[in-house]
């Protein structure tokens, strides 16, 4: 499966230039932004493993063997519609993270077939020692625009428990359109996607927040660029923490770099990550 990854990471930055007058609480609390980023990051990593596991079991050969050390075993059910991927705590070569537990992937048909639904769930799962729960459902919507495949991607009941016992929860509802790379199914790094939709959650301080990608400025995720920057090449997202001003992040117009523009109230900041 080709899922990539929208890394909503811009808000883990420290906005030292922000003035207290721009924020109704008198400061800038980035907990919601950081927790949103962490949830997106861990599920993006799982998305890549799902794709690699399906390609390994289905064809036995890949162009990119980036996730060879991420799991200890893969089992295909007798009905040939479910994969169980087990992890033993080994460090994943590509993302450097340690995982334990199981990732269970159920699929109703081929990834590129309209109507196929792929459901991924976690069983006794941890990432870098933190317990993680959640379910991800990907539905092939067909060629909605007449040319490119689109997928509905819903993550629900996500829950991450941190080392100090604090908990963040998360859910997202987004559409991913596969604009380039469909003809090379064994190579994820030439893929380009447009992503739009919403997410929401409760941060470690039990405060709620929402995230939205306006349909007029979808995130453009170029996997070749993402491999080095972990950022989209262009697009805009908005995060609305409870009782704080909206944050708008502009990822640029297509340059593969670590520069973003952030607006909070009437203030704008150009930041290099």
mmCIF file of C-alpha atoms in Angstrom:
data_model
loop_
_atom_site.group_PDB
_atom_site.id
_atom_site.type_symbol
_atom_site.label_atom_id
_atom_site.label_comp_id
_atom_site.label_asym_id
_atom_site.label_seq_id
_atom_site.Cartn_x
_atom_site.Cartn_y
_atom_site.Cartn_z
ATOM 1 C CA UNK A 1 0.000 0.000 0.000
ATOM 2 C CA UNK A 2 1.204 3.474 -0.795
ATOM 3 C CA UNK A 3 0.505 5.743 2.040
ATOM 4 C CA UNK A 4 2.445 8.531 2.784
ATOM 5 C CA UNK A 5 2.690 10.571 5.069
ATOM 6 C CA UNK A 6 1.642 13.924 5.868
ATOM 7 C CA UNK A 7 3.972 15.203 8.573
ATOM 8 C CA UNK A 8 2.300 18.054 10.333
ATOM 9 C CA UNK A 9 5.388 19.048 12.231
ATOM 10 C CA UNK A 10 5.674 22.760 11.888
ATOM 11 C CA UNK A 11 4.258 23.515 15.277
ATOM 12 C CA UNK A 12 6.893 21.816 17.365
ATOM 13 C CA UNK A 13 8.915 25.004 16.972
ATOM 14 C CA UNK A 14 9.476 27.558 19.707
ATOM 15 C CA UNK A 15 8.081 30.924 18.637
ATOM 16 C CA UNK A 16 10.422 33.117 20.623
ATOM 17 C CA UNK A 17 9.427 36.204 18.668
ATOM 18 C CA UNK A 18 5.711 35.960 19.489
ATOM 19 C CA UNK A 19 4.362 38.825 21.551
ATOM 20 C CA UNK A 20 2.074 38.227 24.505
ATOM 21 C CA UNK A 21 -0.405 40.708 23.076
ATOM 22 C CA UNK A 22 -1.002 38.339 20.137
ATOM 23 C CA UNK A 23 -2.263 35.542 22.390
ATOM 24 C CA UNK A 24 -5.362 35.774 24.621
ATOM 25 C CA UNK A 25 -3.683 33.585 27.240
ATOM 26 C CA UNK A 26 -0.573 35.762 27.369
ATOM 27 C CA UNK A 27 1.754 33.106 25.941
ATOM 28 C CA UNK A 28 2.082 30.510 23.200
ATOM 29 C CA UNK A 29 1.315 26.981 24.344
ATOM 30 C CA UNK A 30 2.636 24.522 21.767
ATOM 31 C CA UNK A 31 1.468 21.324 23.483
ATOM 32 C CA UNK A 32 -1.419 20.771 21.041
ATOM 33 C CA UNK A 33 0.853 21.390 18.072
ATOM 34 C CA UNK A 34 3.509 19.007 19.342
ATOM 35 C CA UNK A 35 1.005 16.279 20.170
ATOM 36 C CA UNK A 36 -0.654 16.609 16.764
ATOM 37 C CA UNK A 37 2.768 16.331 15.159
ATOM 38 C CA UNK A 38 3.691 13.264 17.191
ATOM 39 C CA UNK A 39 0.477 11.440 16.303
ATOM 40 C CA UNK A 40 0.870 12.231 12.622
ATOM 41 C CA UNK A 41 4.494 11.094 12.712
ATOM 42 C CA UNK A 42 3.887 7.718 14.364
ATOM 43 C CA UNK A 43 0.979 6.849 12.078
ATOM 44 C CA UNK A 44 2.920 7.996 9.024
ATOM 45 C CA UNK A 45 5.679 5.568 9.985
ATOM 46 C CA UNK A 46 3.117 2.779 10.265
ATOM 47 C CA UNK A 47 1.719 3.682 6.858
ATOM 48 C CA UNK A 48 5.109 3.088 5.271
ATOM 49 C CA UNK A 49 5.454 -0.250 7.055
ATOM 50 C CA UNK A 50 1.987 -1.306 5.871
ATOM 51 C CA UNK A 51 2.980 -0.570 2.286
ATOM 52 C CA UNK A 52 6.284 -2.396 2.587
ATOM 53 C CA UNK A 53 4.698 -5.411 4.279
ATOM 54 C CA UNK A 54 2.065 -5.775 1.546
ATOM 55 C CA UNK A 55 4.667 -5.444 -1.216
ATOM 56 C CA UNK A 56 6.942 -7.996 0.480
ATOM 57 C CA UNK A 57 4.204 -10.576 0.905
ATOM 58 C CA UNK A 58 2.653 -9.886 -2.479
ATOM 59 C CA UNK A 59 5.630 -9.750 -4.821
ATOM 60 C CA UNK A 60 8.741 -10.694 -2.874
ATOM 61 C CA UNK A 61 10.806 -7.928 -4.506
ATOM 62 C CA UNK A 62 11.057 -4.201 -3.988
ATOM 63 C CA UNK A 63 13.098 -1.295 -5.238
ATOM 64 C CA UNK A 64 13.375 0.232 -1.757
ATOM 65 C CA UNK A 65 14.002 -2.108 1.176
ATOM 66 C CA UNK A 66 13.855 0.743 3.660
ATOM 67 C CA UNK A 67 11.920 -1.079 6.362
ATOM 68 C CA UNK A 68 13.586 -4.510 6.324
ATOM 69 C CA UNK A 69 14.563 -4.265 10.002
ATOM 70 C CA UNK A 70 11.256 -2.901 11.284
ATOM 71 C CA UNK A 71 9.499 -6.197 11.927
ATOM 72 C CA UNK A 72 10.390 -9.677 13.157
ATOM 73 C CA UNK A 73 7.813 -11.601 11.123
ATOM 74 C CA UNK A 74 4.920 -11.320 8.665
ATOM 75 C CA UNK A 75 2.087 -13.852 8.444
ATOM 76 C CA UNK A 76 -0.639 -14.081 5.780
ATOM 77 C CA UNK A 77 -3.946 -15.556 6.930
ATOM 78 C CA UNK A 78 -5.331 -18.731 5.386
ATOM 79 C CA UNK A 79 -8.066 -16.636 3.773
ATOM 80 C CA UNK A 80 -5.344 -14.434 2.239
ATOM 81 C CA UNK A 81 -7.056 -11.219 3.323
ATOM 82 C CA UNK A 82 -5.147 -10.353 6.520
ATOM 83 C CA UNK A 83 -1.487 -9.706 7.290
ATOM 84 C CA UNK A 84 -0.110 -9.828 10.825
ATOM 85 C CA UNK A 85 3.160 -7.926 11.218
ATOM 86 C CA UNK A 86 5.048 -8.562 14.476
ATOM 87 C CA UNK A 87 7.717 -6.363 16.041
ATOM 88 C CA UNK A 88 10.378 -7.304 18.607
ATOM 89 C CA UNK A 89 11.862 -3.916 19.479
ATOM 90 C CA UNK A 90 14.522 -3.809 16.769
ATOM 91 C CA UNK A 91 15.471 -0.356 15.495
ATOM 92 C CA UNK A 92 13.892 0.467 12.142
ATOM 93 C CA UNK A 93 16.635 1.388 9.682
ATOM 94 C CA UNK A 94 14.690 4.181 7.997
ATOM 95 C CA UNK A 95 13.126 6.086 10.895
ATOM 96 C CA UNK A 96 15.240 4.947 13.857
ATOM 97 C CA UNK A 97 12.221 3.987 15.974
ATOM 98 C CA UNK A 98 11.707 0.857 18.087
ATOM 99 C CA UNK A 99 8.372 -0.961 17.925
ATOM 100 C CA UNK A 100 6.881 -3.907 19.801
ATOM 101 C CA UNK A 101 3.548 -5.682 19.447
ATOM 102 C CA UNK A 102 1.538 -6.386 16.318
ATOM 103 C CA UNK A 103 0.129 -4.461 13.353
ATOM 104 C CA UNK A 104 -2.840 -6.268 11.818
ATOM 105 C CA UNK A 105 -3.734 -5.339 8.229
ATOM 106 C CA UNK A 106 -7.050 -6.516 6.754
ATOM 107 C CA UNK A 107 -7.800 -5.813 3.079
ATOM 108 C CA UNK A 108 -10.836 -6.434 0.884
ATOM 109 C CA UNK A 109 -9.054 -6.283 -2.463
ATOM 110 C CA UNK A 110 -6.119 -4.835 -4.436
ATOM 111 C CA UNK A 111 -4.943 -1.416 -3.356
ATOM 112 C CA UNK A 112 -5.573 0.185 -6.761
ATOM 113 C CA UNK A 113 -9.093 -1.209 -7.153
ATOM 114 C CA UNK A 114 -11.984 1.171 -6.513
ATOM 115 C CA UNK A 115 -13.872 0.229 -3.364
ATOM 116 C CA UNK A 116 -10.996 -1.632 -1.706
ATOM 117 C CA UNK A 117 -10.809 -0.997 2.037
ATOM 118 C CA UNK A 118 -7.632 -1.589 4.045
ATOM 119 C CA UNK A 119 -7.985 -1.554 7.828
ATOM 120 C CA UNK A 120 -4.927 -1.433 10.096
ATOM 121 C CA UNK A 121 -5.204 -2.006 13.852
ATOM 122 C CA UNK A 122 -2.676 -2.246 16.687
ATOM 123 C CA UNK A 123 -2.335 -5.008 19.261
ATOM 124 C CA UNK A 124 -0.236 -4.534 22.424
ATOM 125 C CA UNK A 125 1.756 -2.022 20.429
ATOM 126 C CA UNK A 126 4.469 0.346 21.638
ATOM 127 C CA UNK A 127 6.692 2.819 19.819
ATOM 128 C CA UNK A 128 9.928 3.857 21.523
ATOM 129 C CA UNK A 129 8.457 2.429 24.718
ATOM 130 C CA UNK A 130 5.204 4.422 24.526
ATOM 131 C CA UNK A 131 1.930 2.461 24.265
ATOM 132 C CA UNK A 132 0.016 3.361 21.086
ATOM 133 C CA UNK A 133 -3.570 2.509 20.177
ATOM 134 C CA UNK A 134 -5.693 3.322 17.152
ATOM 135 C CA UNK A 135 -7.220 2.210 13.885
ATOM 136 C CA UNK A 136 -6.613 3.406 10.351
ATOM 137 C CA UNK A 137 -9.024 2.788 7.456
ATOM 138 C CA UNK A 138 -8.077 3.531 3.854
ATOM 139 C CA UNK A 139 -10.759 3.371 1.152
ATOM 140 C CA UNK A 140 -10.041 3.591 -2.567
ATOM 141 C CA UNK A 141 -12.474 6.183 -3.993
ATOM 142 C CA UNK A 142 -11.443 5.618 -7.589
ATOM 143 C CA UNK A 143 -10.429 8.335 -10.015
ATOM 144 C CA UNK A 144 -12.597 11.109 -8.615
ATOM 145 C CA UNK A 145 -10.991 13.735 -10.868
ATOM 146 C CA UNK A 146 -11.071 11.390 -13.861
ATOM 147 C CA UNK A 147 -7.304 10.903 -13.804
ATOM 148 C CA UNK A 148 -5.762 10.277 -10.374
ATOM 149 C CA UNK A 149 -6.615 7.725 -7.709
ATOM 150 C CA UNK A 150 -8.014 9.179 -4.491
ATOM 151 C CA UNK A 151 -8.182 7.559 -1.074
ATOM 152 C CA UNK A 152 -10.220 8.343 2.017
ATOM 153 C CA UNK A 153 -7.954 7.973 5.060
ATOM 154 C CA UNK A 154 -9.556 7.898 8.498
ATOM 155 C CA UNK A 155 -7.648 7.421 11.757
ATOM 156 C CA UNK A 156 -9.773 6.869 14.850
ATOM 157 C CA UNK A 157 -9.361 6.115 18.549
ATOM 158 C CA UNK A 158 -5.680 7.033 18.482
ATOM 159 C CA UNK A 159 -4.142 7.188 21.939
ATOM 160 C CA UNK A 160 -0.495 7.712 22.858
ATOM 161 C CA UNK A 161 0.714 7.352 26.447
ATOM 162 C CA UNK A 162 3.884 9.248 27.308
ATOM 163 C CA UNK A 163 6.612 8.221 29.741
ATOM 164 C CA UNK A 164 5.196 10.415 32.522
ATOM 165 C CA UNK A 165 1.760 8.793 32.211
ATOM 166 C CA UNK A 166 0.125 11.711 30.360
ATOM 167 C CA UNK A 167 -2.088 10.840 27.403
ATOM 168 C CA UNK A 168 -2.930 12.435 24.067
ATOM 169 C CA UNK A 169 -5.784 11.347 21.807
ATOM 170 C CA UNK A 170 -6.289 12.005 18.112
ATOM 171 C CA UNK A 171 -8.419 11.375 15.060
ATOM 172 C CA UNK A 172 -8.208 12.496 11.440
ATOM 173 C CA UNK A 173 -10.328 12.433 8.294
ATOM 174 C CA UNK A 174 -8.409 13.244 5.132
ATOM 175 C CA UNK A 175 -8.397 12.591 1.398
ATOM 176 C CA UNK A 176 -5.176 11.681 -0.367
ATOM 177 C CA UNK A 177 -4.898 12.042 -4.150
ATOM 178 C CA UNK A 178 -2.075 10.153 -5.854
ATOM 179 C CA UNK A 179 -0.840 12.574 -8.512
ATOM 180 C CA UNK A 180 2.470 10.948 -9.489
ATOM 181 C CA UNK A 181 4.232 7.593 -9.140
ATOM 182 C CA UNK A 182 1.295 5.216 -9.605
ATOM 183 C CA UNK A 183 3.096 3.430 -12.448
ATOM 184 C CA UNK A 184 5.986 2.397 -10.165
ATOM 185 C CA UNK A 185 4.243 0.501 -7.328
ATOM 186 C CA UNK A 186 7.497 -0.850 -5.849
ATOM 187 C CA UNK A 187 9.077 2.576 -5.444
ATOM 188 C CA UNK A 188 7.396 4.912 -2.951
ATOM 189 C CA UNK A 189 10.017 7.644 -3.300
ATOM 190 C CA UNK A 190 8.815 8.926 -6.688
ATOM 191 C CA UNK A 191 5.271 9.431 -5.399
ATOM 192 C CA UNK A 192 3.558 12.794 -5.073
ATOM 193 C CA UNK A 193 0.265 13.310 -3.216
ATOM 194 C CA UNK A 194 -2.196 16.105 -2.564
ATOM 195 C CA UNK A 195 -3.736 15.869 0.901
ATOM 196 C CA UNK A 196 -6.654 17.752 2.405
ATOM 197 C CA UNK A 197 -8.937 17.272 5.378
ATOM 198 C CA UNK A 198 -9.164 17.660 9.138
ATOM 199 C CA UNK A 199 -7.808 16.309 12.411
ATOM 200 C CA UNK A 200 -8.559 16.918 16.068
ATOM 201 C CA UNK A 201 -7.419 15.736 19.436
ATOM 202 C CA UNK A 202 -6.898 16.254 23.130
ATOM 203 C CA UNK A 203 -3.399 17.107 24.207
ATOM 204 C CA UNK A 204 -1.414 15.932 27.233
ATOM 205 C CA UNK A 205 -2.884 18.792 29.272
ATOM 206 C CA UNK A 206 -6.435 17.648 28.452
ATOM 207 C CA UNK A 207 -7.054 20.639 26.149
ATOM 208 C CA UNK A 208 -8.698 20.156 22.760
ATOM 209 C CA UNK A 209 -7.529 21.386 19.364
ATOM 210 C CA UNK A 210 -8.421 21.059 15.676
ATOM 211 C CA UNK A 211 -6.431 21.037 12.436
ATOM 212 C CA UNK A 212 -7.633 21.773 8.911
ATOM 213 C CA UNK A 213 -6.151 21.845 5.424
ATOM 214 C CA UNK A 214 -8.158 24.261 3.229
ATOM 215 C CA UNK A 215 -9.298 22.676 -0.051
ATOM 216 C CA UNK A 216 -7.901 25.670 -1.949
ATOM 217 C CA UNK A 217 -4.373 25.060 -0.623
ATOM 218 C CA UNK A 218 -3.885 21.281 -0.262
ATOM 219 C CA UNK A 219 -0.676 19.862 1.125
ATOM 220 C CA UNK A 220 1.640 18.651 -1.650
ATOM 221 C CA UNK A 221 3.746 15.780 -0.379
ATOM 222 C CA UNK A 222 6.689 14.828 -2.608
ATOM 223 C CA UNK A 223 8.201 11.651 -1.181
ATOM 224 C CA UNK A 224 11.659 12.273 -2.646
ATOM 225 C CA UNK A 225 11.733 15.630 -0.853
ATOM 226 C CA UNK A 226 10.079 14.267 2.292
ATOM 227 C CA UNK A 227 12.869 11.691 2.636
ATOM 228 C CA UNK A 228 15.295 14.501 3.520
ATOM 229 C CA UNK A 229 13.123 17.318 4.935
ATOM 230 C CA UNK A 230 10.170 15.414 6.513
ATOM 231 C CA UNK A 231 8.050 18.335 5.268
ATOM 232 C CA UNK A 232 5.542 18.932 2.471
ATOM 233 C CA UNK A 233 6.777 20.936 -0.516
ATOM 234 C CA UNK A 234 3.788 23.289 -0.472
ATOM 235 C CA UNK A 235 0.349 23.877 0.997
ATOM 236 C CA UNK A 236 -1.252 25.475 4.058
ATOM 237 C CA UNK A 237 -2.608 24.046 7.315
ATOM 238 C CA UNK A 238 -4.415 25.739 10.194
ATOM 239 C CA UNK A 239 -4.285 24.658 13.820
ATOM 240 C CA UNK A 240 -6.792 26.021 16.338
ATOM 241 C CA UNK A 241 -5.773 25.230 19.928
ATOM 242 C CA UNK A 242 -8.503 25.700 22.509
ATOM 243 C CA UNK A 243 -8.481 29.319 23.830
ATOM 244 C CA UNK A 244 -5.517 30.273 21.620
ATOM 245 C CA UNK A 245 -5.301 32.116 18.319
ATOM 246 C CA UNK A 246 -5.346 30.164 15.083
ATOM 247 C CA UNK A 247 -1.944 29.258 13.673
ATOM 248 C CA UNK A 248 -1.543 29.208 9.883
ATOM 249 C CA UNK A 249 1.470 27.457 8.363
ATOM 250 C CA UNK A 250 2.482 27.955 4.737
ATOM 251 C CA UNK A 251 4.914 25.328 3.456
ATOM 252 C CA UNK A 252 5.882 27.352 0.388
ATOM 253 C CA UNK A 253 5.411 27.096 -3.355
ATOM 254 C CA UNK A 254 7.309 23.926 -4.219
ATOM 255 C CA UNK A 255 10.938 24.335 -3.166
ATOM 256 C CA UNK A 256 12.429 21.323 -1.402
ATOM 257 C CA UNK A 257 13.703 23.036 1.735
ATOM 258 C CA UNK A 258 13.033 23.399 5.451
ATOM 259 C CA UNK A 259 11.600 26.925 5.260
ATOM 260 C CA UNK A 260 8.031 27.714 6.309
ATOM 261 C CA UNK A 261 5.997 30.840 6.990
ATOM 262 C CA UNK A 262 3.870 30.959 10.149
ATOM 263 C CA UNK A 263 1.125 33.468 10.909
ATOM 264 C CA UNK A 264 -0.355 34.019 14.388
ATOM 265 C CA UNK A 265 -2.888 36.816 14.562
ATOM 266 C CA UNK A 266 -1.404 39.789 12.702
ATOM 267 C CA UNK A 267 2.171 38.532 13.081
ATOM 268 C CA UNK A 268 4.104 36.475 10.513
ATOM 269 C CA UNK A 269 7.345 34.570 10.976
ATOM 270 C CA UNK A 270 9.724 32.989 8.461
ATOM 271 C CA UNK A 271 11.348 29.966 10.067
ATOM 272 C CA UNK A 272 13.854 27.356 8.926
ATOM 273 C CA UNK A 273 13.440 24.008 10.663
#
